[in-house]
Every structure is written in C-alpha cells, then in structure tokens.
Amino acid sequence: MNRRPAIGRIKIHQTYTVEELALVTGCHKGTVRRWIAEGMRTIDDRRPSLVSGFEAKGFLSRRRAARKRPCAIGEFYCFRCREPRKPADGMVDCASVVGTSVNLQALCPACATVMHKRVSSDRLSAIERTCDVRRLGT
Ligand SMILES: [Zn+2]
C-alpha cells in the first residue's frame, strides 16, 4: 500500500497517537512511525507518542511540497528515478516536431531510461545552450 496521506483530514487543534494519525491519514502505523523518525516532532518523549495535528499537517505539507520537483529548462523528468535529471552526456535528440512543439528525448544519466519532454520550439534555443541537441532527419 502506498497511499498519499490524507493531509486535509488532520485537525490542527487535535493531538494524535500513532494509531489515530494512521487512521485519519489512511496510512499504515509503520508509515507514521517513519514520519516521526524522519523529523515529525512528538509533543514529548513520553509513551505513547503524541503528535499535534498542527505539527503533523505542517510536516506532511512541507514534505509534499519538497517532493514536487519541477524540471529546470535543461532537465528531463525521469519516471524511474522519479526526479529531474540532466541528459546523459548532455545529449538530447529532437525526436519529432509537432506544430510549434518539439518532442525531445534524452537518456537518464543514473538509470539510462529514455526520458521524454515536449517543449515549444522557441524554448529549444535555451536548451541548446546547455545540451547538445541533435535534430534527427533534418
Ligand atoms: Zn533515471
């Protein structure tokens, strides 16, 4: 099970045990314990651990925002690595032109998966400043 926590269901003025937080977010208890290990603060060191809704909501929102990784102009999103990557060796293939857009391909430097990106052709020159763009068939 790899569900996204239901952050909106956490009430900021309530305190939660690990079990309650698991229930309200729809996640496993082990997942909640991992959040605590990763830095979600408990109210004190006593057992059972209690987390304020305010802290839980803040922690999970910050974490979600940090995981949204926008690609810079010369980067492609690798679906296997799940992060933006610069093309291996700076090599980009211009696979096809569709109207005013170009479909680009590049290899992920970490896992060699083919990454795809569609850009408008007027942004191609910006990519060409950092990458070696090969125009296939032209
Ligand atoms: Zn990759």
Coordinates of N, CA, C and O in Angstrom, one line a residue, residues 76-85 108 111 113-116:
F76 N 15.2 16.9 -17.7 CA 14.1 16.0 -18.1 C 13.6 15.3 -16.8 O 14.4 15.0 -15.9
Y77 N 12.3 14.9 -16.7 CA 11.9 14.1 -15.6 C 12.0 12.6 -15.8 O 11.5 12.1 -16.8
C78 N 12.8 12.0 -15.0 CA 13.0 10.5 -15.2 C 11.9 9.8 -14.4 O 11.9 10.0 -13.1
F79 N 11.1 9.0 -15.0 CA 10.0 8.4 -14.3 C 10.5 7.2 -13.5 O 9.8 6.7 -12.6
R80 N 11.6 6.7 -13.8 CA 12.1 5.6 -13.0 C 12.8 6.1 -11.7 O 12.5 5.7 -10.6
C81 N 13.6 7.1 -11.9 CA 14.3 7.7 -10.7 C 13.3 8.6 -9.9 O 13.5 8.9 -8.8
R82 N 12.2 9.1 -10.6 CA 11.3 10.0 -10.0 C 11.9 11.3 -9.7 O 11.6 11.9 -8.6
E83 N 12.9 11.7 -10.4 CA 13.4 13.1 -10.2 C 13.9 13.7 -11.5 O 14.1 13.0 -12.5
P84 N 14.0 15.0 -11.6 CA 14.6 15.7 -12.7 C 16.0 15.3 -12.9 O 16.8 15.3 -11.9
R85 N 16.4 15.0 -14.1 CA 17.8 14.7 -14.4 C 18.3 15.5 -15.6 O 17.6 15.8 -16.5
C108 N 18.6 9.1 -19.1 CA 18.8 9.4 -17.7 C 20.3 9.0 -17.4 O 20.7 7.9 -17.7
C111 N 20.1 5.9 -14.6 CA 19.5 4.6 -14.9 C 19.3 4.3 -16.3 O 18.8 3.2 -16.7
T113 N 17.3 5.2 -18.5 CA 15.9 5.2 -19.0 C 15.8 6.3 -20.0 O 16.3 7.4 -19.8
V114 N 15.0 6.1 -21.1 CA 14.7 7.2 -22.1 C 13.7 8.2 -21.4 O 12.7 7.8 -21.0
M115 N 14.1 9.4 -21.4 CA 13.2 10.5 -20.8 C 12.7 11.3 -21.9 O 13.4 11.5 -22.9
H116 N 11.4 11.7 -21.8 CA 10.8 12.5 -22.8 C 10.4 13.9 -22.3 O 10.1 14.0 -21.1

